[in-house]
């Protein structure tokens, strides 16, 4: 019985060996596991690159002081003309007109608000305008002095009318 068992075991082992050798491909090759990608392929959008266009720097010429002054005088002249105010050959006279217009506007606001604190603040502005006016009268020439006098008479009438409303 021992022999019988030995023979049966040998036969089983040979049968297993012979059954493996029936496939000639498996004898010569090692089994390799093939990996299949089960995820769908992600397609990246193609971005069309635009060529980089370099902008040319615009070189601004620096303005001279004379050019800046001329532009500011022109701007001031246009501003006064648009408001129907007189213009002068002398820049300080036009600056005075602009400052005086601001003073009259502030005076009007103070009268309408009946605010005495605003009147106190306006007294300093009035003193500065008086000094500026005296200096201007010495520097202006004949026709411009007359133009300035007419302007001041009109503004005095406006201020008197505002003061009467208080």
Short mmCIF file of N, CA and C in Angstrom, two decimals:
data_model
loop_
_atom_site.label_atom_id
_atom_site.label_comp_id
_atom_site.label_asym_id
_atom_site.label_seq_id
_atom_site.Cartn_x
_atom_site.Cartn_y
_atom_site.Cartn_z
N UNK A 1 0.80 -1.15 0.00
CA UNK A 1 0.00 0.00 0.00
C UNK A 1 0.86 1.25 0.00
N UNK A 2 1.95 1.14 0.58
CA UNK A 2 2.86 2.26 0.55
C UNK A 2 3.29 2.53 -0.88
N UNK A 3 3.56 1.50 -1.59
CA UNK A 3 3.99 1.66 -2.96
C UNK A 3 2.86 2.24 -3.81
N UNK A 4 1.66 1.77 -3.52
CA UNK A 4 0.53 2.24 -4.27
C UNK A 4 0.36 3.75 -4.08
N UNK A 5 0.53 4.19 -2.87
CA UNK A 5 0.41 5.61 -2.58
C UNK A 5 1.53 6.39 -3.25
N UNK A 6 2.67 5.89 -3.27
CA UNK A 6 3.79 6.56 -3.90
C UNK A 6 3.54 6.68 -5.40
N UNK A 7 3.07 5.63 -6.00
CA UNK A 7 2.84 5.62 -7.44
C UNK A 7 1.71 6.61 -7.78
N UNK A 8 0.67 6.63 -6.99
CA UNK A 8 -0.46 7.52 -7.24
C UNK A 8 0.00 8.96 -7.11
N UNK A 9 0.79 9.23 -6.13
CA UNK A 9 1.30 10.61 -5.96
C UNK A 9 2.16 11.01 -7.13
N UNK A 10 2.98 10.11 -7.61
CA UNK A 10 3.85 10.41 -8.75
C UNK A 10 3.03 10.65 -9.99
N UNK A 11 1.98 9.85 -10.18
CA UNK A 11 1.12 10.02 -11.35
C UNK A 11 0.40 11.37 -11.31
N UNK A 12 -0.06 11.69 -10.17
CA UNK A 12 -0.74 12.98 -10.02
C UNK A 12 0.24 14.13 -10.29
N UNK A 13 1.40 14.05 -9.81
CA UNK A 13 2.40 15.09 -10.02
C UNK A 13 2.74 15.18 -11.50
N UNK A 14 2.92 14.07 -12.21
CA UNK A 14 3.25 14.10 -13.62
C UNK A 14 2.08 14.63 -14.43
N UNK A 15 0.87 14.25 -14.03
CA UNK A 15 -0.30 14.75 -14.74
C UNK A 15 -0.37 16.28 -14.61
N UNK A 16 -0.07 16.76 -13.44
CA UNK A 16 -0.09 18.21 -13.24
C UNK A 16 0.99 18.87 -14.06
N UNK A 17 2.16 18.24 -14.17
CA UNK A 17 3.25 18.82 -14.94
C UNK A 17 2.91 18.79 -16.41
N UNK A 18 2.38 17.68 -16.90
CA UNK A 18 2.06 17.51 -18.32
C UNK A 18 0.92 18.47 -18.69
N UNK A 19 -0.05 18.66 -17.82
CA UNK A 19 -1.17 19.52 -18.14
C UNK A 19 -0.70 20.98 -18.28
N UNK A 20 0.32 21.37 -17.55
CA UNK A 20 0.86 22.73 -17.65
C UNK A 20 1.62 22.91 -18.95
N UNK A 21 2.21 21.85 -19.48
CA UNK A 21 3.03 21.97 -20.66
C UNK A 21 2.22 21.91 -21.93
N UNK A 22 0.94 21.73 -21.84
CA UNK A 22 0.13 21.67 -23.05
C UNK A 22 0.06 23.03 -23.74
N UNK A 23 0.17 24.12 -23.03
CA UNK A 23 0.16 25.46 -23.62
C UNK A 23 1.59 25.88 -23.86
N UNK A 24 2.05 25.83 -25.14
CA UNK A 24 3.45 26.13 -25.40
C UNK A 24 3.82 27.58 -25.10
N UNK A 25 2.87 28.51 -25.17
CA UNK A 25 3.18 29.92 -24.94
C UNK A 25 3.56 30.18 -23.50
N UNK A 26 2.95 29.46 -22.58
CA UNK A 26 3.23 29.71 -21.18
C UNK A 26 4.56 29.16 -20.75
N UNK A 27 5.09 28.22 -21.50
CA UNK A 27 6.39 27.67 -21.15
C UNK A 27 7.50 28.70 -21.41
N UNK A 28 7.41 29.38 -22.51
CA UNK A 28 8.50 30.23 -22.93
C UNK A 28 8.41 31.63 -22.34
N UNK A 29 7.26 32.04 -22.01
CA UNK A 29 7.10 33.42 -21.55
C UNK A 29 6.72 33.46 -20.09
N UNK A 30 7.16 34.46 -19.48
CA UNK A 30 6.72 34.70 -18.12
C UNK A 30 5.39 35.43 -18.20
N UNK A 31 4.56 35.14 -17.28
CA UNK A 31 3.28 35.81 -17.27
C UNK A 31 3.47 37.25 -16.82
N UNK A 32 2.96 38.16 -17.60
CA UNK A 32 3.04 39.58 -17.25
C UNK A 32 1.62 40.11 -17.11
N UNK A 33 1.47 40.86 -16.12
CA UNK A 33 0.16 41.44 -15.90
C UNK A 33 0.05 42.71 -16.71
N UNK A 34 -0.97 42.81 -17.53
CA UNK A 34 -1.18 44.00 -18.33
C UNK A 34 -2.19 44.89 -17.62
N UNK A 35 -1.80 46.13 -17.53
CA UNK A 35 -2.66 47.09 -16.84
C UNK A 35 -3.43 47.87 -17.89
N UNK A 36 -4.73 47.84 -17.76
CA UNK A 36 -5.55 48.61 -18.68
C UNK A 36 -6.06 49.84 -17.96
N UNK A 37 -6.01 50.95 -18.67
CA UNK A 37 -6.50 52.20 -18.10
C UNK A 37 -8.01 52.23 -18.27
N UNK A 38 -8.72 52.23 -17.17
CA UNK A 38 -10.18 52.21 -17.24
C UNK A 38 -10.76 53.62 -17.15
N UNK A 39 -9.91 54.58 -16.82
CA UNK A 39 -10.39 55.96 -16.74
C UNK A 39 -10.40 56.56 -18.14
N UNK A 40 -11.41 57.37 -18.45
CA UNK A 40 -11.42 58.01 -19.77
C UNK A 40 -10.29 59.04 -19.85
N UNK A 41 -9.75 59.17 -21.02
CA UNK A 41 -8.64 60.10 -21.21
C UNK A 41 -9.17 61.52 -21.08
N UNK A 42 -8.43 62.35 -20.36
CA UNK A 42 -8.79 63.75 -20.17
C UNK A 42 -8.09 64.54 -21.27
N UNK A 43 -8.89 65.25 -22.03
CA UNK A 43 -8.32 66.05 -23.11
C UNK A 43 -8.21 67.48 -22.62
N UNK A 44 -7.01 67.98 -22.62
CA UNK A 44 -6.79 69.35 -22.20
C UNK A 44 -7.06 70.28 -23.37
N UNK A 45 -7.78 71.38 -23.11
CA UNK A 45 -8.06 72.30 -24.21
C UNK A 45 -6.77 72.95 -24.70
N UNK A 46 -6.68 73.11 -25.96
CA UNK A 46 -5.50 73.74 -26.54
C UNK A 46 -5.72 75.24 -26.52
N UNK A 47 -4.83 75.91 -25.85
CA UNK A 47 -4.91 77.36 -25.75
C UNK A 47 -3.97 77.95 -26.79
N UNK A 48 -4.57 78.73 -27.66
CA UNK A 48 -3.75 79.34 -28.71
C UNK A 48 -3.06 80.57 -28.12
N UNK A 49 -1.78 80.56 -28.15
CA UNK A 49 -1.03 81.66 -27.58
C UNK A 49 -0.91 82.77 -28.62
N UNK A 50 -1.21 83.96 -28.15
CA UNK A 50 -1.08 85.12 -29.02
C UNK A 50 0.31 85.68 -28.87
N UNK A 51 0.87 86.15 -29.92
CA UNK A 51 2.21 86.72 -29.79
C UNK A 51 2.17 87.98 -28.93
N UNK A 52 3.17 88.14 -28.13
CA UNK A 52 3.26 89.28 -27.23
C UNK A 52 3.67 90.50 -28.05
N UNK A 53 2.82 91.51 -27.97
CA UNK A 53 3.12 92.74 -28.68
C UNK A 53 3.60 93.76 -27.66
N UNK A 54 4.78 94.21 -27.85
CA UNK A 54 5.32 95.20 -26.92
C UNK A 54 4.82 96.58 -27.32
N UNK A 55 4.27 97.25 -26.32
CA UNK A 55 3.79 98.60 -26.58
C UNK A 55 4.97 99.56 -26.50
N UNK A 56 4.94 100.46 -27.42
CA UNK A 56 6.01 101.47 -27.41
C UNK A 56 5.67 102.49 -26.34
N UNK A 57 6.64 102.84 -25.60
CA UNK A 57 6.43 103.85 -24.57
C UNK A 57 6.32 105.21 -25.24
N UNK A 58 5.27 105.89 -24.83
CA UNK A 58 5.09 107.23 -25.35
C UNK A 58 5.92 108.15 -24.47
N UNK A 59 6.86 108.75 -25.08
CA UNK A 59 7.73 109.64 -24.33
C UNK A 59 7.12 111.03 -24.38
N UNK A 60 6.70 111.46 -23.22
CA UNK A 60 6.14 112.81 -23.13
C UNK A 60 7.27 113.78 -22.90
N UNK A 61 7.23 114.80 -23.69
CA UNK A 61 8.25 115.82 -23.51
C UNK A 61 7.91 116.62 -22.26
N UNK A 62 8.91 116.88 -21.50
CA UNK A 62 8.70 117.68 -20.30
C UNK A 62 8.43 119.12 -20.72
N UNK A 63 7.43 119.66 -20.06
CA UNK A 63 7.06 121.03 -20.38
C UNK A 63 7.94 121.99 -19.60
N UNK A 64 8.25 123.06 -20.24
CA UNK A 64 9.04 124.09 -19.56
C UNK A 64 8.11 124.88 -18.65
N UNK A 65 8.70 125.63 -17.78
CA UNK A 65 7.90 126.45 -16.86
C UNK A 65 7.08 127.45 -17.64
N UNK A 66 7.64 127.97 -18.70
CA UNK A 66 6.92 128.95 -19.52
C UNK A 66 5.70 128.31 -20.18
N UNK A 67 5.84 127.08 -20.65
CA UNK A 67 4.72 126.39 -21.27
C UNK A 67 3.63 126.10 -20.24
N UNK A 68 4.04 125.67 -19.06
CA UNK A 68 3.07 125.39 -17.99
C UNK A 68 2.32 126.65 -17.61
N UNK A 69 3.06 127.75 -17.50
CA UNK A 69 2.46 129.03 -17.13
C UNK A 69 1.47 129.48 -18.21
N UNK A 70 1.87 129.33 -19.47
CA UNK A 70 1.00 129.73 -20.58
C UNK A 70 -0.28 128.91 -20.60
N UNK A 71 -0.15 127.60 -20.33
CA UNK A 71 -1.34 126.74 -20.30
C UNK A 71 -2.27 127.12 -19.14
N UNK A 72 -1.69 127.42 -17.99
CA UNK A 72 -2.53 127.77 -16.84
C UNK A 72 -3.23 129.12 -17.07
N UNK A 73 -2.55 130.04 -17.73
CA UNK A 73 -3.16 131.34 -18.03
C UNK A 73 -4.31 131.14 -19.02
N UNK A 74 -4.07 130.29 -20.02
CA UNK A 74 -5.11 130.02 -21.02
C UNK A 74 -6.32 129.37 -20.37
N UNK A 75 -6.06 128.42 -19.49
CA UNK A 75 -7.15 127.72 -18.78
C UNK A 75 -7.94 128.70 -17.91
N UNK A 76 -7.23 129.57 -17.20
CA UNK A 76 -7.88 130.55 -16.34
C UNK A 76 -8.71 131.53 -17.17
N UNK A 77 -8.17 131.94 -18.30
CA UNK A 77 -8.89 132.86 -19.18
C UNK A 77 -10.18 132.23 -19.69
N UNK A 78 -10.09 130.98 -20.13
CA UNK A 78 -11.29 130.28 -20.60
C UNK A 78 -12.32 130.11 -19.49
N UNK A 79 -11.85 129.83 -18.28
CA UNK A 79 -12.75 129.67 -17.14
C UNK A 79 -13.50 130.97 -16.85
N UNK A 80 -12.79 132.08 -16.86
CA UNK A 80 -13.43 133.37 -16.59
C UNK A 80 -14.40 133.74 -17.70
N UNK A 81 -14.00 133.51 -18.96
CA UNK A 81 -14.89 133.84 -20.08
C UNK A 81 -16.16 133.00 -20.04
N UNK A 82 -16.03 131.73 -19.66
CA UNK A 82 -17.21 130.86 -19.62
C UNK A 82 -18.21 131.31 -18.57
N UNK A 83 -17.74 131.99 -17.55
CA UNK A 83 -18.63 132.48 -16.49
C UNK A 83 -19.09 133.91 -16.76
N UNK A 84 -18.66 134.48 -17.89
CA UNK A 84 -19.04 135.85 -18.23
C UNK A 84 -18.29 136.89 -17.43
N UNK A 85 -17.12 136.55 -16.96
CA UNK A 85 -16.32 137.48 -16.15
C UNK A 85 -15.27 138.16 -17.03
N UNK A 86 -14.79 139.33 -16.63
CA UNK A 86 -13.78 140.01 -17.44
C UNK A 86 -12.42 139.30 -17.37
N UNK A 87 -11.68 139.42 -18.45
CA UNK A 87 -10.32 138.88 -18.49
C UNK A 87 -9.35 140.04 -18.63
N UNK A 88 -8.12 139.77 -18.20
CA UNK A 88 -7.09 140.83 -18.19
C UNK A 88 -5.81 140.31 -18.81
N UNK A 89 -4.94 141.25 -19.15
CA UNK A 89 -3.63 140.88 -19.68
C UNK A 89 -2.72 140.36 -18.56
N UNK A 90 -2.97 140.84 -17.37
CA UNK A 90 -2.14 140.47 -16.21
C UNK A 90 -2.75 139.25 -15.51
N UNK A 91 -1.93 138.25 -15.29
CA UNK A 91 -2.39 137.03 -14.61
C UNK A 91 -2.84 137.31 -13.18
N UNK A 92 -2.13 138.13 -12.40
CA UNK A 92 -2.60 138.38 -11.02
C UNK A 92 -4.01 138.97 -10.98
N UNK A 93 -4.38 139.75 -12.00
CA UNK A 93 -5.73 140.32 -12.04
C UNK A 93 -6.77 139.23 -12.24
N UNK A 94 -6.47 138.25 -13.09
CA UNK A 94 -7.42 137.15 -13.32
C UNK A 94 -7.51 136.25 -12.10
N UNK A 95 -6.39 136.07 -11.41
CA UNK A 95 -6.41 135.29 -10.17
C UNK A 95 -7.24 136.01 -9.12
N UNK A 96 -7.13 137.34 -9.07
CA UNK A 96 -7.92 138.13 -8.13
C UNK A 96 -9.42 137.96 -8.43
N UNK A 97 -9.80 138.02 -9.69
CA UNK A 97 -11.20 137.86 -10.08
C UNK A 97 -11.72 136.49 -9.63
N UNK A 98 -10.91 135.46 -9.87
CA UNK A 98 -11.31 134.10 -9.47
C UNK A 98 -11.49 134.01 -7.95
N UNK A 99 -10.54 134.58 -7.19
CA UNK A 99 -10.63 134.56 -5.72
C UNK A 99 -11.83 135.36 -5.23
N UNK A 100 -12.09 136.50 -5.88
CA UNK A 100 -13.21 137.34 -5.45
C UNK A 100 -14.54 136.63 -5.73
N UNK A 101 -14.62 135.91 -6.82
CA UNK A 101 -15.83 135.15 -7.12
C UNK A 101 -16.06 134.08 -6.05
N UNK A 102 -15.02 133.46 -5.61
CA UNK A 102 -15.14 132.46 -4.54
C UNK A 102 -15.60 133.13 -3.25
N UNK A 103 -15.06 134.31 -2.97
CA UNK A 103 -15.46 135.06 -1.78
C UNK A 103 -16.95 135.40 -1.83
N UNK A 104 -17.44 135.87 -2.98
CA UNK A 104 -18.85 136.23 -3.11
C UNK A 104 -19.73 134.99 -2.93
N UNK A 105 -19.31 133.85 -3.50
CA UNK A 105 -20.08 132.60 -3.36
C UNK A 105 -20.13 132.18 -1.89
N UNK A 106 -19.00 132.28 -1.18
CA UNK A 106 -18.99 131.94 0.25
C UNK A 106 -19.85 132.91 1.06
N UNK A 107 -19.83 134.19 0.68
CA UNK A 107 -20.64 135.21 1.35
C UNK A 107 -22.12 134.89 1.17
N UNK A 108 -22.49 134.50 -0.06
CA UNK A 108 -23.88 134.15 -0.35
C UNK A 108 -24.32 132.97 0.52
N UNK A 109 -23.46 131.96 0.64
CA UNK A 109 -23.79 130.79 1.46
C UNK A 109 -23.96 131.18 2.93
N UNK A 110 -23.10 132.06 3.41
CA UNK A 110 -23.18 132.49 4.81
C UNK A 110 -24.47 133.26 5.07
N UNK A 111 -24.89 134.10 4.11
CA UNK A 111 -26.13 134.86 4.26
C UNK A 111 -27.32 133.91 4.27
N UNK A 112 -27.32 132.96 3.34
CA UNK A 112 -28.44 132.02 3.25
C UNK A 112 -28.54 131.14 4.49
N UNK A 113 -27.40 130.78 5.06
CA UNK A 113 -27.40 129.94 6.26
C UNK A 113 -27.55 130.77 7.53
N UNK A 114 -27.39 132.10 7.40
CA UNK A 114 -27.43 133.02 8.55
C UNK A 114 -26.44 132.55 9.62
N UNK A 115 -25.24 132.22 9.16
CA UNK A 115 -24.20 131.64 10.01
C UNK A 115 -23.15 132.70 10.33
N UNK A 116 -23.10 133.13 11.58
CA UNK A 116 -22.16 134.19 11.98
C UNK A 116 -20.72 133.70 12.01
N UNK A 117 -20.51 132.41 12.27
CA UNK A 117 -19.14 131.88 12.26
C UNK A 117 -18.53 131.99 10.86
N UNK A 118 -19.35 131.76 9.86
CA UNK A 118 -18.86 131.87 8.48
C UNK A 118 -18.48 133.31 8.16
N UNK A 119 -19.24 134.28 8.70
CA UNK A 119 -18.90 135.68 8.48
C UNK A 119 -17.56 136.04 9.10
N UNK A 120 -17.26 135.46 10.26
CA UNK A 120 -15.97 135.72 10.89
C UNK A 120 -14.82 135.18 10.03
N UNK A 121 -15.03 134.01 9.46
CA UNK A 121 -14.00 133.43 8.58
C UNK A 121 -13.84 134.27 7.31
N UNK A 122 -14.94 134.84 6.85
CA UNK A 122 -14.88 135.66 5.63
C UNK A 122 -14.16 136.98 5.85
N UNK A 123 -14.07 137.43 7.05
CA UNK A 123 -13.39 138.72 7.30
C UNK A 123 -11.90 138.61 6.97
N UNK A 124 -11.28 137.46 7.26
CA UNK A 124 -9.87 137.26 6.90
C UNK A 124 -9.70 137.26 5.38
N UNK A 125 -10.61 136.59 4.68
CA UNK A 125 -10.55 136.55 3.22
C UNK A 125 -10.75 137.95 2.64
N UNK A 126 -11.63 138.72 3.25
CA UNK A 126 -11.89 140.09 2.79
C UNK A 126 -10.64 140.96 2.94
N UNK A 127 -9.95 140.81 4.05
CA UNK A 127 -8.72 141.59 4.27
C UNK A 127 -7.65 141.23 3.24
N UNK A 128 -7.50 139.95 2.95
CA UNK A 128 -6.50 139.51 1.97
C UNK A 128 -6.87 140.02 0.58
N UNK A 129 -8.15 140.00 0.25
CA UNK A 129 -8.58 140.50 -1.07
C UNK A 129 -8.37 142.01 -1.19
N UNK A 130 -8.57 142.73 -0.11
CA UNK A 130 -8.35 144.19 -0.13
C UNK A 130 -6.88 144.50 -0.40
N UNK A 131 -5.98 143.79 0.26
CA UNK A 131 -4.54 144.00 0.02
C UNK A 131 -4.19 143.66 -1.43
N UNK A 132 -4.74 142.56 -1.91
CA UNK A 132 -4.46 142.12 -3.28
C UNK A 132 -4.99 143.17 -4.28
N UNK A 133 -6.15 143.76 -4.01
CA UNK A 133 -6.74 144.75 -4.90
C UNK A 133 -5.87 146.01 -4.98
N UNK A 134 -5.38 146.46 -3.84
CA UNK A 134 -4.51 147.66 -3.83
C UNK A 134 -3.24 147.43 -4.65
N UNK A 135 -2.67 146.28 -4.53
CA UNK A 135 -1.47 145.94 -5.29
C UNK A 135 -1.79 145.90 -6.79
N UNK A 136 -2.94 145.36 -7.12
CA UNK A 136 -3.33 145.27 -8.53
C UNK A 136 -3.53 146.64 -9.16
N UNK A 137 -4.16 147.55 -8.44
CA UNK A 137 -4.41 148.87 -9.00
C UNK A 137 -3.10 149.57 -9.37
N UNK A 138 -2.05 149.32 -8.64
CA UNK A 138 -0.75 149.92 -8.96
C UNK A 138 -0.10 149.29 -10.18
N UNK A 139 -0.42 148.02 -10.47
CA UNK A 139 0.25 147.35 -11.59
C UNK A 139 -0.56 147.37 -12.90
N UNK A 140 -1.86 147.59 -12.82
CA UNK A 140 -2.69 147.59 -14.02
C UNK A 140 -2.57 148.90 -14.78
N UNK A 141 -2.81 148.82 -16.09
CA UNK A 141 -2.76 150.02 -16.93
C UNK A 141 -4.17 150.55 -17.15
N UNK A 142 -4.29 151.72 -17.74
CA UNK A 142 -5.52 152.51 -17.90
C UNK A 142 -6.80 151.74 -18.16
N UNK A 143 -6.88 151.06 -19.30
CA UNK A 143 -8.13 150.39 -19.68
C UNK A 143 -8.46 149.24 -18.72
N UNK A 144 -7.44 148.56 -18.26
CA UNK A 144 -7.67 147.43 -17.35
C UNK A 144 -8.10 147.91 -15.97
N UNK A 145 -7.63 149.09 -15.55
CA UNK A 145 -8.07 149.65 -14.26
C UNK A 145 -9.56 149.95 -14.35
N UNK A 146 -10.00 150.50 -15.49
CA UNK A 146 -11.42 150.82 -15.68
C UNK A 146 -12.25 149.53 -15.69
N UNK A 147 -11.74 148.50 -16.34
CA UNK A 147 -12.45 147.21 -16.39
C UNK A 147 -12.58 146.63 -14.98
N UNK A 148 -11.50 146.72 -14.20
CA UNK A 148 -11.51 146.20 -12.84
C UNK A 148 -12.49 147.01 -11.98
N UNK A 149 -12.53 148.31 -12.16
CA UNK A 149 -13.45 149.17 -11.38
C UNK A 149 -14.90 148.82 -11.68
N UNK A 150 -15.22 148.59 -12.96
CA UNK A 150 -16.59 148.21 -13.32
C UNK A 150 -16.96 146.87 -12.66
N UNK A 151 -16.04 145.93 -12.69
CA UNK A 151 -16.28 144.62 -12.07
C UNK A 151 -16.54 144.78 -10.58
N UNK A 152 -15.71 145.58 -9.92
CA UNK A 152 -15.85 145.75 -8.47
C UNK A 152 -17.17 146.46 -8.12
N UNK A 153 -17.61 147.40 -8.97
CA UNK A 153 -18.89 148.08 -8.71
C UNK A 153 -20.05 147.07 -8.79
N UNK A 154 -20.01 146.17 -9.79
CA UNK A 154 -21.06 145.15 -9.91
C UNK A 154 -21.08 144.24 -8.68
N UNK A 155 -19.90 143.80 -8.27
CA UNK A 155 -19.82 142.88 -7.13
C UNK A 155 -20.22 143.58 -5.82
N UNK A 156 -19.92 144.85 -5.70
CA UNK A 156 -20.33 145.60 -4.50
C UNK A 156 -21.85 145.66 -4.43
N UNK A 157 -22.50 145.84 -5.59
CA UNK A 157 -23.97 145.87 -5.62
C UNK A 157 -24.52 144.50 -5.19
N UNK A 158 -23.89 143.41 -5.67
CA UNK A 158 -24.36 142.08 -5.29
C UNK A 158 -24.22 141.85 -3.78
N UNK A 159 -23.07 142.26 -3.23
CA UNK A 159 -22.84 142.05 -1.79
C UNK A 159 -23.80 142.91 -0.98
N UNK A 160 -24.08 144.16 -1.44
CA UNK A 160 -25.05 145.01 -0.73
C UNK A 160 -26.44 144.39 -0.75
N UNK A 161 -26.82 143.80 -1.88
CA UNK A 161 -28.13 143.15 -1.97
C UNK A 161 -28.19 141.94 -1.04
N UNK A 162 -27.11 141.19 -0.97
CA UNK A 162 -27.08 140.03 -0.05
C UNK A 162 -27.16 140.49 1.40
N UNK A 163 -26.43 141.57 1.72
CA UNK A 163 -26.44 142.07 3.10
C UNK A 163 -27.82 142.58 3.49
N UNK A 164 -28.55 143.12 2.54
CA UNK A 164 -29.91 143.64 2.82
C UNK A 164 -30.86 142.48 3.16
N UNK A 165 -30.56 141.29 2.66
CA UNK A 165 -31.43 140.14 2.92
C UNK A 165 -31.23 139.56 4.32
N UNK A 166 -30.20 139.99 5.01
CA UNK A 166 -29.92 139.41 6.34
C UNK A 166 -30.89 139.88 7.36
#
